[in-house]
């Protein structure tokens, strides 16, 4: 079984995932099934999900490994990155990805490391963002895009995080 962290869900970040597994293992040990739980329950690591949260993929994989949490499955994927939130043309391009079928959780990181978030990308957020969003260093949007694309016109992707994740996964003593 592979539990998949996702933005705006019970488990979002790597630290939250590690904490969850520590609690799970404690309960499993008390029930006398700790070894079985450790053997059969792990993580589905979705590179896009963690990149959207502005996690460093290499560090996240290393932290999961250091916590002895097995990565049972990997979703190889990239998200959209808005390099310059003040760029109106780039935000217009981003607005074309706002659609109702799926949630496209959107995060913005400021130069001081502070991250703000919105549950879904909307035309309004993309075209008329509040000043706090416009002043951010960059945005990332949970919208799966081609893994071989560095750019989508004026928009970037989180491909560098994917490359970092693949390198870190290759260092594991097992194959997810």
JSON list of C-alpha atoms in Angstrom, two decimals:
[
{"chain": "A", "resi": 1, "resn": "UNK", "atom": "CA", "xyz": [0.00, 0.00, 0.00]},
{"chain": "A", "resi": 2, "resn": "UNK", "atom": "CA", "xyz": [1.32, 3.45, -0.88]},
{"chain": "A", "resi": 3, "resn": "UNK", "atom": "CA", "xyz": [-0.10, 6.52, 0.85]},
{"chain": "A", "resi": 4, "resn": "UNK", "atom": "CA", "xyz": [0.20, 9.64, -1.30]},
{"chain": "A", "resi": 5, "resn": "UNK", "atom": "CA", "xyz": [0.65, 13.11, 0.23]},
{"chain": "A", "resi": 6, "resn": "UNK", "atom": "CA", "xyz": [-1.18, 15.82, -1.70]},
{"chain": "A", "resi": 7, "resn": "UNK", "atom": "CA", "xyz": [-1.59, 19.58, -1.25]},
{"chain": "A", "resi": 8, "resn": "UNK", "atom": "CA", "xyz": [-4.54, 20.53, 0.99]},
{"chain": "A", "resi": 9, "resn": "UNK", "atom": "CA", "xyz": [-5.06, 16.94, 2.15]},
{"chain": "A", "resi": 10, "resn": "UNK", "atom": "CA", "xyz": [-4.47, 15.34, 5.55]},
{"chain": "A", "resi": 11, "resn": "UNK", "atom": "CA", "xyz": [-0.88, 14.59, 4.55]},
{"chain": "A", "resi": 12, "resn": "UNK", "atom": "CA", "xyz": [0.68, 17.38, 2.48]},
{"chain": "A", "resi": 13, "resn": "UNK", "atom": "CA", "xyz": [4.36, 17.69, 3.26]},
{"chain": "A", "resi": 14, "resn": "UNK", "atom": "CA", "xyz": [7.24, 15.35, 3.95]},
{"chain": "A", "resi": 15, "resn": "UNK", "atom": "CA", "xyz": [7.43, 16.35, 7.65]},
{"chain": "A", "resi": 16, "resn": "UNK", "atom": "CA", "xyz": [3.70, 15.66, 8.04]},
{"chain": "A", "resi": 17, "resn": "UNK", "atom": "CA", "xyz": [4.15, 12.30, 6.31]},
{"chain": "A", "resi": 18, "resn": "UNK", "atom": "CA", "xyz": [7.04, 11.34, 8.58]},
{"chain": "A", "resi": 19, "resn": "UNK", "atom": "CA", "xyz": [4.98, 12.28, 11.65]},
{"chain": "A", "resi": 20, "resn": "UNK", "atom": "CA", "xyz": [2.04, 10.20, 10.38]},
{"chain": "A", "resi": 21, "resn": "UNK", "atom": "CA", "xyz": [4.25, 7.14, 9.90]},
{"chain": "A", "resi": 22, "resn": "UNK", "atom": "CA", "xyz": [5.77, 7.54, 13.36]},
{"chain": "A", "resi": 23, "resn": "UNK", "atom": "CA", "xyz": [2.25, 7.50, 14.85]},
{"chain": "A", "resi": 24, "resn": "UNK", "atom": "CA", "xyz": [1.22, 4.58, 12.61]},
{"chain": "A", "resi": 25, "resn": "UNK", "atom": "CA", "xyz": [4.25, 2.54, 13.61]},
{"chain": "A", "resi": 26, "resn": "UNK", "atom": "CA", "xyz": [3.72, 3.29, 17.29]},
{"chain": "A", "resi": 27, "resn": "UNK", "atom": "CA", "xyz": [0.12, 2.06, 17.09]},
{"chain": "A", "resi": 28, "resn": "UNK", "atom": "CA", "xyz": [1.15, -0.97, 15.01]},
{"chain": "A", "resi": 29, "resn": "UNK", "atom": "CA", "xyz": [3.91, -1.88, 17.48]},
{"chain": "A", "resi": 30, "resn": "UNK", "atom": "CA", "xyz": [1.43, -1.71, 20.36]},
{"chain": "A", "resi": 31, "resn": "UNK", "atom": "CA", "xyz": [-0.89, -4.03, 18.41]},
{"chain": "A", "resi": 32, "resn": "UNK", "atom": "CA", "xyz": [1.96, -6.45, 17.72]},
{"chain": "A", "resi": 33, "resn": "UNK", "atom": "CA", "xyz": [1.92, -5.94, 13.93]},
{"chain": "A", "resi": 34, "resn": "UNK", "atom": "CA", "xyz": [4.67, -3.33, 13.56]},
{"chain": "A", "resi": 35, "resn": "UNK", "atom": "CA", "xyz": [6.89, -5.40, 11.27]},
{"chain": "A", "resi": 36, "resn": "UNK", "atom": "CA", "xyz": [3.98, -6.23, 8.94]},
{"chain": "A", "resi": 37, "resn": "UNK", "atom": "CA", "xyz": [2.95, -2.57, 8.73]},
{"chain": "A", "resi": 38, "resn": "UNK", "atom": "CA", "xyz": [6.53, -1.45, 8.00]},
{"chain": "A", "resi": 39, "resn": "UNK", "atom": "CA", "xyz": [6.83, -4.14, 5.33]},
{"chain": "A", "resi": 40, "resn": "UNK", "atom": "CA", "xyz": [3.58, -3.40, 3.51]},
{"chain": "A", "resi": 41, "resn": "UNK", "atom": "CA", "xyz": [2.71, 0.28, 3.99]},
{"chain": "A", "resi": 42, "resn": "UNK", "atom": "CA", "xyz": [4.80, 3.04, 2.47]},
{"chain": "A", "resi": 43, "resn": "UNK", "atom": "CA", "xyz": [4.58, 6.22, 0.44]},
{"chain": "A", "resi": 44, "resn": "UNK", "atom": "CA", "xyz": [3.57, 7.06, -3.10]},
{"chain": "A", "resi": 45, "resn": "UNK", "atom": "CA", "xyz": [5.94, 9.94, -3.81]},
{"chain": "A", "resi": 46, "resn": "UNK", "atom": "CA", "xyz": [4.41, 12.29, -6.39]},
{"chain": "A", "resi": 47, "resn": "UNK", "atom": "CA", "xyz": [7.16, 14.67, -7.51]},
{"chain": "A", "resi": 48, "resn": "UNK", "atom": "CA", "xyz": [4.62, 17.27, -8.70]},
{"chain": "A", "resi": 49, "resn": "UNK", "atom": "CA", "xyz": [2.77, 17.34, -5.37]},
{"chain": "A", "resi": 50, "resn": "UNK", "atom": "CA", "xyz": [5.91, 17.95, -3.33]},
{"chain": "A", "resi": 51, "resn": "UNK", "atom": "CA", "xyz": [7.33, 20.46, -5.82]},
{"chain": "A", "resi": 52, "resn": "UNK", "atom": "CA", "xyz": [4.12, 22.50, -5.65]},
{"chain": "A", "resi": 53, "resn": "UNK", "atom": "CA", "xyz": [4.69, 22.76, -1.88]},
{"chain": "A", "resi": 54, "resn": "UNK", "atom": "CA", "xyz": [8.20, 24.12, -2.64]},
{"chain": "A", "resi": 55, "resn": "UNK", "atom": "CA", "xyz": [9.85, 21.06, -1.14]},
{"chain": "A", "resi": 56, "resn": "UNK", "atom": "CA", "xyz": [13.30, 20.16, -2.39]},
{"chain": "A", "resi": 57, "resn": "UNK", "atom": "CA", "xyz": [12.75, 16.72, -3.92]},
{"chain": "A", "resi": 58, "resn": "UNK", "atom": "CA", "xyz": [16.26, 15.41, -3.18]},
{"chain": "A", "resi": 59, "resn": "UNK", "atom": "CA", "xyz": [15.98, 16.45, 0.45]},
{"chain": "A", "resi": 60, "resn": "UNK", "atom": "CA", "xyz": [12.45, 15.03, 0.79]},
{"chain": "A", "resi": 61, "resn": "UNK", "atom": "CA", "xyz": [13.48, 11.61, -0.58]},
{"chain": "A", "resi": 62, "resn": "UNK", "atom": "CA", "xyz": [16.50, 11.60, 1.75]},
{"chain": "A", "resi": 63, "resn": "UNK", "atom": "CA", "xyz": [14.32, 12.52, 4.74]},
{"chain": "A", "resi": 64, "resn": "UNK", "atom": "CA", "xyz": [11.87, 9.71, 3.98]},
{"chain": "A", "resi": 65, "resn": "UNK", "atom": "CA", "xyz": [14.77, 7.26, 3.66]},
{"chain": "A", "resi": 66, "resn": "UNK", "atom": "CA", "xyz": [16.36, 8.49, 6.90]},
{"chain": "A", "resi": 67, "resn": "UNK", "atom": "CA", "xyz": [13.01, 7.94, 8.65]},
{"chain": "A", "resi": 68, "resn": "UNK", "atom": "CA", "xyz": [12.93, 4.36, 7.24]},
{"chain": "A", "resi": 69, "resn": "UNK", "atom": "CA", "xyz": [9.75, 5.08, 5.30]},
{"chain": "A", "resi": 70, "resn": "UNK", "atom": "CA", "xyz": [9.68, 2.98, 2.18]},
{"chain": "A", "resi": 71, "resn": "UNK", "atom": "CA", "xyz": [8.75, 4.66, -1.09]},
{"chain": "A", "resi": 72, "resn": "UNK", "atom": "CA", "xyz": [6.55, 2.00, -2.69]},
{"chain": "A", "resi": 73, "resn": "UNK", "atom": "CA", "xyz": [5.58, 3.99, -5.76]},
{"chain": "A", "resi": 74, "resn": "UNK", "atom": "CA", "xyz": [6.77, 7.11, -7.57]},
{"chain": "A", "resi": 75, "resn": "UNK", "atom": "CA", "xyz": [4.63, 9.42, -9.69]},
{"chain": "A", "resi": 76, "resn": "UNK", "atom": "CA", "xyz": [7.03, 11.03, -12.17]},
{"chain": "A", "resi": 77, "resn": "UNK", "atom": "CA", "xyz": [5.42, 14.37, -12.88]},
{"chain": "A", "resi": 78, "resn": "UNK", "atom": "CA", "xyz": [6.02, 18.11, -13.16]},
{"chain": "A", "resi": 79, "resn": "UNK", "atom": "CA", "xyz": [3.97, 21.17, -12.19]},
{"chain": "A", "resi": 80, "resn": "UNK", "atom": "CA", "xyz": [3.66, 24.64, -13.69]},
{"chain": "A", "resi": 81, "resn": "UNK", "atom": "CA", "xyz": [5.96, 27.34, -12.36]},
{"chain": "A", "resi": 82, "resn": "UNK", "atom": "CA", "xyz": [5.35, 31.06, -12.75]},
{"chain": "A", "resi": 83, "resn": "UNK", "atom": "CA", "xyz": [8.86, 32.54, -12.59]},
{"chain": "A", "resi": 84, "resn": "UNK", "atom": "CA", "xyz": [7.82, 36.18, -12.41]},
{"chain": "A", "resi": 85, "resn": "UNK", "atom": "CA", "xyz": [4.42, 36.77, -10.80]},
{"chain": "A", "resi": 86, "resn": "UNK", "atom": "CA", "xyz": [4.59, 40.44, -11.77]},
{"chain": "A", "resi": 87, "resn": "UNK", "atom": "CA", "xyz": [4.71, 39.47, -15.48]},
{"chain": "A", "resi": 88, "resn": "UNK", "atom": "CA", "xyz": [1.20, 40.11, -16.78]},
{"chain": "A", "resi": 89, "resn": "UNK", "atom": "CA", "xyz": [1.71, 38.11, -20.02]},
{"chain": "A", "resi": 90, "resn": "UNK", "atom": "CA", "xyz": [2.91, 35.09, -18.05]},
{"chain": "A", "resi": 91, "resn": "UNK", "atom": "CA", "xyz": [-0.10, 35.36, -15.73]},
{"chain": "A", "resi": 92, "resn": "UNK", "atom": "CA", "xyz": [-2.38, 35.52, -18.78]},
{"chain": "A", "resi": 93, "resn": "UNK", "atom": "CA", "xyz": [-0.80, 32.28, -20.00]},
{"chain": "A", "resi": 94, "resn": "UNK", "atom": "CA", "xyz": [-1.27, 30.77, -16.54]},
{"chain": "A", "resi": 95, "resn": "UNK", "atom": "CA", "xyz": [-4.96, 31.78, -16.55]},
{"chain": "A", "resi": 96, "resn": "UNK", "atom": "CA", "xyz": [-5.54, 29.43, -19.51]},
{"chain": "A", "resi": 97, "resn": "UNK", "atom": "CA", "xyz": [-4.86, 26.52, -17.12]},
{"chain": "A", "resi": 98, "resn": "UNK", "atom": "CA", "xyz": [-7.70, 27.51, -14.77]},
{"chain": "A", "resi": 99, "resn": "UNK", "atom": "CA", "xyz": [-10.48, 24.98, -15.29]},
{"chain": "A", "resi": 100, "resn": "UNK", "atom": "CA", "xyz": [-13.22, 23.43, -13.18]},
{"chain": "A", "resi": 101, "resn": "UNK", "atom": "CA", "xyz": [-12.62, 19.71, -13.63]},
{"chain": "A", "resi": 102, "resn": "UNK", "atom": "CA", "xyz": [-9.79, 19.32, -11.10]},
{"chain": "A", "resi": 103, "resn": "UNK", "atom": "CA", "xyz": [-8.33, 21.31, -8.23]},
{"chain": "A", "resi": 104, "resn": "UNK", "atom": "CA", "xyz": [-5.10, 23.05, -9.16]},
{"chain": "A", "resi": 105, "resn": "UNK", "atom": "CA", "xyz": [-3.68, 23.94, -5.77]},
{"chain": "A", "resi": 106, "resn": "UNK", "atom": "CA", "xyz": [-1.53, 27.06, -6.12]},
{"chain": "A", "resi": 107, "resn": "UNK", "atom": "CA", "xyz": [1.40, 28.09, -3.92]},
{"chain": "A", "resi": 108, "resn": "UNK", "atom": "CA", "xyz": [3.55, 31.22, -3.94]},
{"chain": "A", "resi": 109, "resn": "UNK", "atom": "CA", "xyz": [6.94, 31.57, -2.25]},
{"chain": "A", "resi": 110, "resn": "UNK", "atom": "CA", "xyz": [8.40, 34.86, -1.12]},
{"chain": "A", "resi": 111, "resn": "UNK", "atom": "CA", "xyz": [12.12, 35.62, -1.02]},
{"chain": "A", "resi": 112, "resn": "UNK", "atom": "CA", "xyz": [12.10, 35.20, 2.78]},
{"chain": "A", "resi": 113, "resn": "UNK", "atom": "CA", "xyz": [10.86, 31.59, 2.34]},
{"chain": "A", "resi": 114, "resn": "UNK", "atom": "CA", "xyz": [7.28, 32.32, 3.39]},
{"chain": "A", "resi": 115, "resn": "UNK", "atom": "CA", "xyz": [4.76, 30.31, 1.37]},
{"chain": "A", "resi": 116, "resn": "UNK", "atom": "CA", "xyz": [1.14, 31.29, 0.77]},
{"chain": "A", "resi": 117, "resn": "UNK", "atom": "CA", "xyz": [-1.44, 29.07, -0.87]},
{"chain": "A", "resi": 118, "resn": "UNK", "atom": "CA", "xyz": [-4.82, 28.91, -2.52]},
{"chain": "A", "resi": 119, "resn": "UNK", "atom": "CA", "xyz": [-6.91, 25.76, -2.92]},
{"chain": "A", "resi": 120, "resn": "UNK", "atom": "CA", "xyz": [-7.43, 26.25, -6.66]},
{"chain": "A", "resi": 121, "resn": "UNK", "atom": "CA", "xyz": [-6.09, 28.30, -9.54]},
{"chain": "A", "resi": 122, "resn": "UNK", "atom": "CA", "xyz": [-8.75, 30.67, -10.78]},
{"chain": "A", "resi": 123, "resn": "UNK", "atom": "CA", "xyz": [-8.87, 33.22, -13.57]},
{"chain": "A", "resi": 124, "resn": "UNK", "atom": "CA", "xyz": [-9.21, 35.90, -10.89]},
{"chain": "A", "resi": 125, "resn": "UNK", "atom": "CA", "xyz": [-6.11, 34.77, -8.99]},
{"chain": "A", "resi": 126, "resn": "UNK", "atom": "CA", "xyz": [-4.05, 34.55, -12.18]},
{"chain": "A", "resi": 127, "resn": "UNK", "atom": "CA", "xyz": [-5.19, 37.80, -13.78]},
{"chain": "A", "resi": 128, "resn": "UNK", "atom": "CA", "xyz": [-5.79, 40.01, -10.72]},
{"chain": "A", "resi": 129, "resn": "UNK", "atom": "CA", "xyz": [-3.68, 38.59, -7.90]},
{"chain": "A", "resi": 130, "resn": "UNK", "atom": "CA", "xyz": [-3.57, 40.31, -4.51]},
{"chain": "A", "resi": 131, "resn": "UNK", "atom": "CA", "xyz": [-0.36, 42.27, -3.95]},
{"chain": "A", "resi": 132, "resn": "UNK", "atom": "CA", "xyz": [1.02, 39.54, -1.66]},
{"chain": "A", "resi": 133, "resn": "UNK", "atom": "CA", "xyz": [0.82, 37.13, -4.59]},
{"chain": "A", "resi": 134, "resn": "UNK", "atom": "CA", "xyz": [2.26, 39.57, -7.13]},
{"chain": "A", "resi": 135, "resn": "UNK", "atom": "CA", "xyz": [5.22, 40.28, -4.86]},
{"chain": "A", "resi": 136, "resn": "UNK", "atom": "CA", "xyz": [6.07, 36.60, -4.45]},
{"chain": "A", "resi": 137, "resn": "UNK", "atom": "CA", "xyz": [9.30, 35.21, -5.86]},
{"chain": "A", "resi": 138, "resn": "UNK", "atom": "CA", "xyz": [7.47, 32.50, -7.84]},
{"chain": "A", "resi": 139, "resn": "UNK", "atom": "CA", "xyz": [4.28, 30.47, -7.99]},
{"chain": "A", "resi": 140, "resn": "UNK", "atom": "CA", "xyz": [3.77, 26.76, -8.49]},
{"chain": "A", "resi": 141, "resn": "UNK", "atom": "CA", "xyz": [0.50, 25.21, -9.63]},
{"chain": "A", "resi": 142, "resn": "UNK", "atom": "CA", "xyz": [-0.64, 21.60, -9.31]},
{"chain": "A", "resi": 143, "resn": "UNK", "atom": "CA", "xyz": [-1.23, 20.96, -12.96]},
{"chain": "A", "resi": 144, "resn": "UNK", "atom": "CA", "xyz": [0.59, 17.94, -14.40]},
{"chain": "A", "resi": 145, "resn": "UNK", "atom": "CA", "xyz": [2.57, 18.98, -17.47]},
{"chain": "A", "resi": 146, "resn": "UNK", "atom": "CA", "xyz": [4.95, 17.06, -19.78]},
{"chain": "A", "resi": 147, "resn": "UNK", "atom": "CA", "xyz": [7.99, 15.78, -17.88]},
{"chain": "A", "resi": 148, "resn": "UNK", "atom": "CA", "xyz": [10.38, 16.71, -20.70]},
{"chain": "A", "resi": 149, "resn": "UNK", "atom": "CA", "xyz": [9.29, 20.36, -20.85]},
{"chain": "A", "resi": 150, "resn": "UNK", "atom": "CA", "xyz": [11.47, 23.02, -19.25]},
{"chain": "A", "resi": 151, "resn": "UNK", "atom": "CA", "xyz": [9.15, 25.78, -20.43]},
{"chain": "A", "resi": 152, "resn": "UNK", "atom": "CA", "xyz": [5.57, 26.19, -21.59]},
{"chain": "A", "resi": 153, "resn": "UNK", "atom": "CA", "xyz": [5.87, 29.49, -23.42]},
{"chain": "A", "resi": 154, "resn": "UNK", "atom": "CA", "xyz": [6.29, 32.17, -20.75]},
{"chain": "A", "resi": 155, "resn": "UNK", "atom": "CA", "xyz": [5.79, 29.62, -17.95]},
{"chain": "A", "resi": 156, "resn": "UNK", "atom": "CA", "xyz": [8.35, 27.33, -16.41]},
{"chain": "A", "resi": 157, "resn": "UNK", "atom": "CA", "xyz": [7.97, 23.85, -14.98]},
{"chain": "A", "resi": 158, "resn": "UNK", "atom": "CA", "xyz": [9.30, 22.02, -11.96]},
{"chain": "A", "resi": 159, "resn": "UNK", "atom": "CA", "xyz": [11.44, 19.75, -14.13]},
{"chain": "A", "resi": 160, "resn": "UNK", "atom": "CA", "xyz": [14.58, 20.55, -12.07]},
{"chain": "A", "resi": 161, "resn": "UNK", "atom": "CA", "xyz": [12.80, 19.07, -9.03]},
{"chain": "A", "resi": 162, "resn": "UNK", "atom": "CA", "xyz": [11.97, 15.96, -11.06]},
{"chain": "A", "resi": 163, "resn": "UNK", "atom": "CA", "xyz": [15.62, 15.55, -12.04]},
{"chain": "A", "resi": 164, "resn": "UNK", "atom": "CA", "xyz": [16.65, 15.96, -8.40]},
{"chain": "A", "resi": 165, "resn": "UNK", "atom": "CA", "xyz": [14.07, 13.40, -7.29]},
{"chain": "A", "resi": 166, "resn": "UNK", "atom": "CA", "xyz": [15.20, 10.85, -9.87]},
{"chain": "A", "resi": 167, "resn": "UNK", "atom": "CA", "xyz": [18.80, 11.24, -8.73]},
{"chain": "A", "resi": 168, "resn": "UNK", "atom": "CA", "xyz": [17.84, 10.84, -5.06]},
{"chain": "A", "resi": 169, "resn": "UNK", "atom": "CA", "xyz": [15.62, 7.83, -5.82]},
{"chain": "A", "resi": 170, "resn": "UNK", "atom": "CA", "xyz": [18.55, 6.22, -7.63]},
{"chain": "A", "resi": 171, "resn": "UNK", "atom": "CA", "xyz": [20.54, 6.39, -4.38]},
{"chain": "A", "resi": 172, "resn": "UNK", "atom": "CA", "xyz": [18.02, 4.31, -2.44]},
{"chain": "A", "resi": 173, "resn": "UNK", "atom": "CA", "xyz": [19.08, 0.73, -1.59]},
{"chain": "A", "resi": 174, "resn": "UNK", "atom": "CA", "xyz": [15.92, -0.57, -3.31]},
{"chain": "A", "resi": 175, "resn": "UNK", "atom": "CA", "xyz": [13.83, 0.22, -6.37]},
{"chain": "A", "resi": 176, "resn": "UNK", "atom": "CA", "xyz": [10.46, 1.85, -5.61]}
]
